[in-house]
Amino acid sequence: DAGVTQSPTHLIKTRGQQVTLRCSPKSGHDTVSWYQQALGQGPQFIFQYYEEEERQRGNFPDRFSGHQFPNYSSELNVNALLLGDSALYLCASSLDNEQFFGPGTRLTVL
Amino acid sequence: GEDVEQSLFLSVREGDSSVINCTYTDSSSTYLYWYKQEPGAGLQLLTYIFSNMDMKQDQRLTVLLNKKDKHLSLRIADTQTGDSAIYFCAESPSGTYKYIFGTGTRLKVLA
């Protein structure tokens, strides 16, 4: 079992650009959540996808959007990047009450 | 409000027990979790406890829950250098799908 995988590992963008991050859930998991972890902080919930729909959203602006595909994999899109979007972006997949996290994508905005 | 609090640092000697504490805010939280994060890595689920339990033991890990005080603790017995990491507690409020994480406790194990 490969567990949760994310790509790319690292990414460098400039302000105003757009970025897409990808996540493949653990085998058998149908739900994907995305979190943003700023340096020295705990993860902050962005949103969760289930059955290809956004089921719940945290306190993030509309610049953050996502998608879930029929195979349960997911993308996180961020438009009009700001310096403050620099963070580790974590994907978690779940079935029932346990969320398992991937290794994250480190996004640096210059 | 949503605010899970943890102390920032803990230092212990190898072989001693470590106790990491957490206070959470939402009494409706059904499950409470402990995650471990090593440098440059994602979060590893260590254990979790259902809100109707007071204690859960899993090998070297013991979780204690005081619902009245909204206090959660993680005890690591016989702490090893490989236990050095950041530990996060998280709550999952009833009726939501999100986890709310604390700011993490950095555990340093001295040889």
Tab-separated table of C-alpha atoms in Angstrom:
chain	number	residue	atom	x	y	z
A	1	ASP	CA	0.000	0.000	0.000
A	2	ALA	CA	1.629	3.243	-1.195
A	3	GLY	CA	-0.170	5.448	1.296
A	4	VAL	CA	-1.041	9.028	0.435
A	5	THR	CA	1.157	10.496	-2.288
A	6	GLN	CA	1.562	14.119	-3.313
A	7	SER	CA	3.268	15.888	-6.193
A	8	PRO	CA	5.359	17.837	-6.685
A	9	THR	CA	7.565	17.708	-3.597
A	10	HIS	CA	8.732	21.295	-3.921
A	11	LEU	CA	7.573	24.208	-6.022
A	12	ILE	CA	8.749	27.780	-6.462
A	13	LYS	CA	6.398	30.375	-7.935
A	14	THR	CA	6.253	34.154	-8.138
A	15	ARG	CA	3.526	36.457	-6.889
A	16	GLY	CA	0.437	36.537	-9.080
A	17	GLN	CA	1.041	33.106	-10.603
A	18	GLN	CA	-1.221	30.114	-10.315
A	19	VAL	CA	-0.314	26.664	-8.940
A	20	THR	CA	-1.826	23.168	-9.004
A	21	LEU	CA	-0.933	20.551	-6.418
A	22	ARG	CA	-1.895	16.898	-6.723
A	23	CYS	CA	-2.808	14.155	-4.293
A	24	SER	CA	-3.515	10.440	-4.581
A	25	PRO	CA	-5.313	8.965	-1.580
A	26	LYS	CA	-4.496	5.803	0.292
A	27	SER	CA	-5.998	2.733	-1.354
A	28	GLY	CA	-9.641	2.295	-0.379
A	29	HIS	CA	-10.068	5.876	0.854
A	30	ASP	CA	-12.778	7.990	-0.762
A	31	THR	CA	-12.330	11.327	1.018
A	32	VAL	CA	-9.559	13.874	0.561
A	33	SER	CA	-8.818	16.896	2.726
A	34	TRP	CA	-6.300	19.666	2.151
A	35	TYR	CA	-4.429	21.593	4.825
A	36	GLN	CA	-1.993	24.503	4.801
A	37	GLN	CA	0.864	24.417	7.300
A	38	ALA	CA	2.811	27.648	7.687
A	39	LEU	CA	6.269	27.478	9.217
A	40	GLY	CA	6.096	26.833	12.946
A	41	GLN	CA	2.331	26.357	12.930
A	42	GLY	CA	-0.129	23.521	12.985
A	43	PRO	CA	-2.014	22.556	9.825
A	44	GLN	CA	-5.042	24.703	8.917
A	45	PHE	CA	-8.013	23.074	7.175
A	46	ILE	CA	-8.641	24.348	3.638
A	47	PHE	CA	-11.412	22.031	2.408
A	48	GLN	CA	-12.561	18.454	2.068
A	49	TYR	CA	-13.779	16.580	-1.014
A	50	TYR	CA	-16.110	13.601	-1.040
A	51	GLU	CA	-17.901	12.100	-4.046
A	52	GLU	CA	-16.288	14.754	-6.257
A	53	GLU	CA	-17.930	17.593	-4.308
A	54	GLU	CA	-16.517	20.084	-1.814
A	55	ARG	CA	-18.112	18.927	1.417
A	56	GLN	CA	-16.696	21.482	3.836
A	57	ARG	CA	-14.491	24.547	3.572
A	58	GLY	CA	-12.279	26.328	6.067
A	59	ASN	CA	-11.517	30.050	6.293
A	60	PHE	CA	-9.647	30.395	3.019
A	61	PRO	CA	-10.413	32.818	0.176
A	62	ASP	CA	-11.900	31.799	-3.155
A	63	ARG	CA	-8.409	31.884	-4.673
A	64	PHE	CA	-8.133	28.390	-3.206
A	65	SER	CA	-10.139	25.842	-5.168
A	66	GLY	CA	-10.054	22.130	-5.656
A	67	HIS	CA	-11.284	19.161	-7.518
A	68	GLN	CA	-11.768	15.469	-6.893
A	69	PHE	CA	-11.698	12.949	-9.719
A	70	PRO	CA	-13.687	9.709	-10.075
A	71	ASN	CA	-10.657	7.720	-8.907
A	72	TYR	CA	-10.720	9.828	-5.680
A	73	SER	CA	-7.476	11.660	-6.458
A	74	SER	CA	-7.583	15.401	-5.929
A	75	GLU	CA	-6.060	18.713	-6.975
A	76	LEU	CA	-5.629	21.939	-5.067
A	77	ASN	CA	-5.447	25.104	-7.150
A	78	VAL	CA	-4.310	28.462	-5.863
A	79	ASN	CA	-4.704	31.562	-8.042
A	80	ALA	CA	-3.062	34.990	-7.769
A	81	LEU	CA	-0.375	33.733	-5.395
A	82	LEU	CA	0.677	35.930	-2.495
A	83	LEU	CA	3.891	35.783	-0.491
A	84	GLY	CA	1.802	34.591	2.457
A	85	ASP	CA	0.760	31.479	0.540
A	86	SER	CA	4.262	30.072	1.087
A	87	ALA	CA	3.713	26.955	3.193
A	88	LEU	CA	3.663	23.180	3.299
A	89	TYR	CA	0.440	21.920	1.712
A	90	LEU	CA	-0.729	18.635	3.119
A	91	CYS	CA	-3.249	16.251	1.678
A	92	ALA	CA	-5.014	13.737	3.909
A	93	SER	CA	-7.214	10.851	2.890
A	94	SER	CA	-9.724	9.139	5.100
A	95	LEU	CA	-12.294	6.429	5.435
A	96	ASP	CA	-14.357	6.846	8.590
A	97	ASN	CA	-12.662	8.728	11.438
A	98	GLU	CA	-8.925	8.469	10.678
A	99	GLN	CA	-7.098	10.931	8.433
A	100	PHE	CA	-3.773	9.809	6.964
A	101	PHE	CA	-1.451	12.480	5.645
A	102	GLY	CA	0.872	12.586	2.687
A	103	PRO	CA	4.397	14.032	2.807
A	104	GLY	CA	3.253	17.433	1.578
A	105	THR	CA	4.217	19.881	-1.133
A	106	ARG	CA	6.484	22.741	-0.080
A	107	LEU	CA	5.363	25.885	-1.959
A	108	THR	CA	7.605	28.938	-1.967
A	109	VAL	CA	6.230	32.185	-3.402
A	110	LEU	CA	8.833	34.818	-4.317
B	1	GLY	CA	-13.615	29.828	19.207
B	2	GLU	CA	-11.381	27.192	17.751
B	3	ASP	CA	-8.104	27.097	19.611
B	4	VAL	CA	-6.173	23.985	20.524
B	5	GLU	CA	-3.283	24.850	22.828
B	6	GLN	CA	-0.028	23.050	23.459
B	7	SER	CA	3.229	23.958	25.140
B	8	LEU	CA	5.943	24.684	22.592
B	9	PHE	CA	8.902	22.658	23.842
B	10	LEU	CA	9.716	19.606	25.938
B	11	SER	CA	13.126	18.142	26.614
B	12	VAL	CA	13.663	14.717	28.220
B	13	ARG	CA	16.502	12.278	28.704
B	14	GLU	CA	16.574	9.013	26.787
B	15	GLY	CA	14.793	6.288	28.753
B	16	ASP	CA	12.605	8.709	30.716
B	17	SER	CA	8.876	9.194	30.139
B	18	SER	CA	7.587	12.172	28.164
B	19	VAL	CA	4.230	13.794	28.787
B	20	ILE	CA	2.833	16.164	26.180
B	21	ASN	CA	-0.251	18.152	27.132
B	22	CYS	CA	-3.029	19.732	25.106
B	23	THR	CA	-6.194	21.662	25.840
B	24	TYR	CA	-8.993	21.822	23.308
B	25	THR	CA	-12.080	23.960	23.038
B	26	ASP	CA	-14.970	22.015	21.563
B	27	SER	CA	-16.670	19.699	24.041
B	28	SER	CA	-18.585	18.110	21.174
B	29	SER	CA	-15.427	16.657	19.659
B	30	THR	CA	-16.013	12.967	19.160
B	31	TYR	CA	-12.428	11.957	18.536
B	32	LEU	CA	-9.124	13.457	19.649
B	33	TYR	CA	-5.893	12.653	17.886
B	34	TRP	CA	-2.145	12.684	18.306
B	35	TYR	CA	0.114	13.096	15.285
B	36	LYS	CA	3.911	13.089	14.971
B	37	GLN	CA	5.819	15.188	12.424
B	38	GLU	CA	9.505	14.661	11.728
B	39	PRO	CA	11.559	17.369	9.953
B	40	GLY	CA	10.506	17.881	6.349
B	41	ALA	CA	7.826	15.194	6.532
B	42	GLY	CA	4.063	14.910	6.686
B	43	LEU	CA	2.048	13.976	9.749
B	44	GLN	CA	1.993	10.433	11.067
B	45	LEU	CA	-1.111	9.331	12.984
B	46	LEU	CA	0.068	7.926	16.311
B	47	THR	CA	-3.171	7.228	18.116
B	48	TYR	CA	-6.605	8.611	18.842
B	49	ILE	CA	-9.180	8.356	21.578
B	50	PHE	CA	-12.934	8.317	21.463
B	51	SER	CA	-14.518	10.972	23.655
B	52	ASN	CA	-16.327	8.465	25.899
B	53	MET	CA	-13.014	6.969	27.007
B	54	ASP	CA	-10.707	8.210	29.773
B	55	MET	CA	-7.590	6.357	28.751
B	56	LYS	CA	-6.146	4.430	25.842
B	57	GLN	CA	-2.872	2.513	25.837
B	58	ASP	CA	-1.010	1.448	22.721
B	59	GLN	CA	2.429	-0.068	23.342
B	60	ARG	CA	4.626	2.811	24.646
B	61	LEU	CA	1.874	5.379	24.183
B	62	THR	CA	-0.786	6.244	26.751
B	63	VAL	CA	-3.476	8.821	26.054
B	64	LEU	CA	-5.409	10.374	28.934
B	65	LEU	CA	-8.571	12.397	28.384
B	66	ASN	CA	-10.220	14.701	30.912
B	67	LYS	CA	-13.438	15.851	29.243
B	68	LYS	CA	-14.447	18.093	32.102
B	69	ASP	CA	-11.290	20.169	31.740
B	70	LYS	CA	-10.971	19.546	27.964
B	71	HIS	CA	-7.460	18.284	28.575
B	72	LEU	CA	-5.657	15.635	26.582
B	73	SER	CA	-2.214	14.199	27.252
B	74	LEU	CA	0.152	11.829	25.502
B	75	ARG	CA	2.639	9.860	27.570
B	76	ILE	CA	5.554	8.183	25.809
B	77	ALA	CA	7.240	5.539	27.956
B	78	ASP	CA	10.975	4.807	27.619
B	79	THR	CA	11.500	7.755	25.268
B	80	GLN	CA	14.086	7.149	22.542
B	81	THR	CA	16.094	9.546	20.366
B	82	GLY	CA	13.893	8.485	17.440
B	83	ASP	CA	10.951	10.019	19.272
B	84	SER	CA	12.411	13.504	18.738
B	85	ALA	CA	9.841	15.300	16.583
B	86	ILE	CA	6.926	17.721	16.758
B	87	TYR	CA	3.746	16.320	18.261
B	88	PHE	CA	0.335	17.722	17.357
B	89	CYS	CA	-2.949	17.127	19.048
B	90	ALA	CA	-6.106	17.612	17.018
B	91	GLU	CA	-9.813	17.656	17.667
B	92	SER	CA	-12.630	16.835	15.287
B	93	PRO	CA	-15.759	18.741	16.378
B	94	SER	CA	-19.031	16.940	16.005
B	95	GLY	CA	-20.888	17.846	12.831
B	96	THR	CA	-17.741	18.853	10.948
B	97	TYR	CA	-15.229	16.995	8.862
B	98	LYS	CA	-12.203	19.116	9.658
B	99	TYR	CA	-9.482	18.527	12.175
B	100	ILE	CA	-8.363	21.465	14.299
B	101	PHE	CA	-4.691	21.215	15.188
B	102	GLY	CA	-2.639	22.734	17.945
B	103	THR	CA	0.604	24.568	17.209
B	104	GLY	CA	2.631	21.492	18.117
B	105	THR	CA	5.068	20.543	20.883
B	106	ARG	CA	8.682	20.049	19.891
B	107	LEU	CA	10.080	17.069	21.808
B	108	LYS	CA	13.840	16.832	22.122
B	109	VAL	CA	15.306	13.620	23.505
B	110	LEU	CA	18.777	13.915	24.982
B	111	ALA	CA	21.082	10.898	24.836
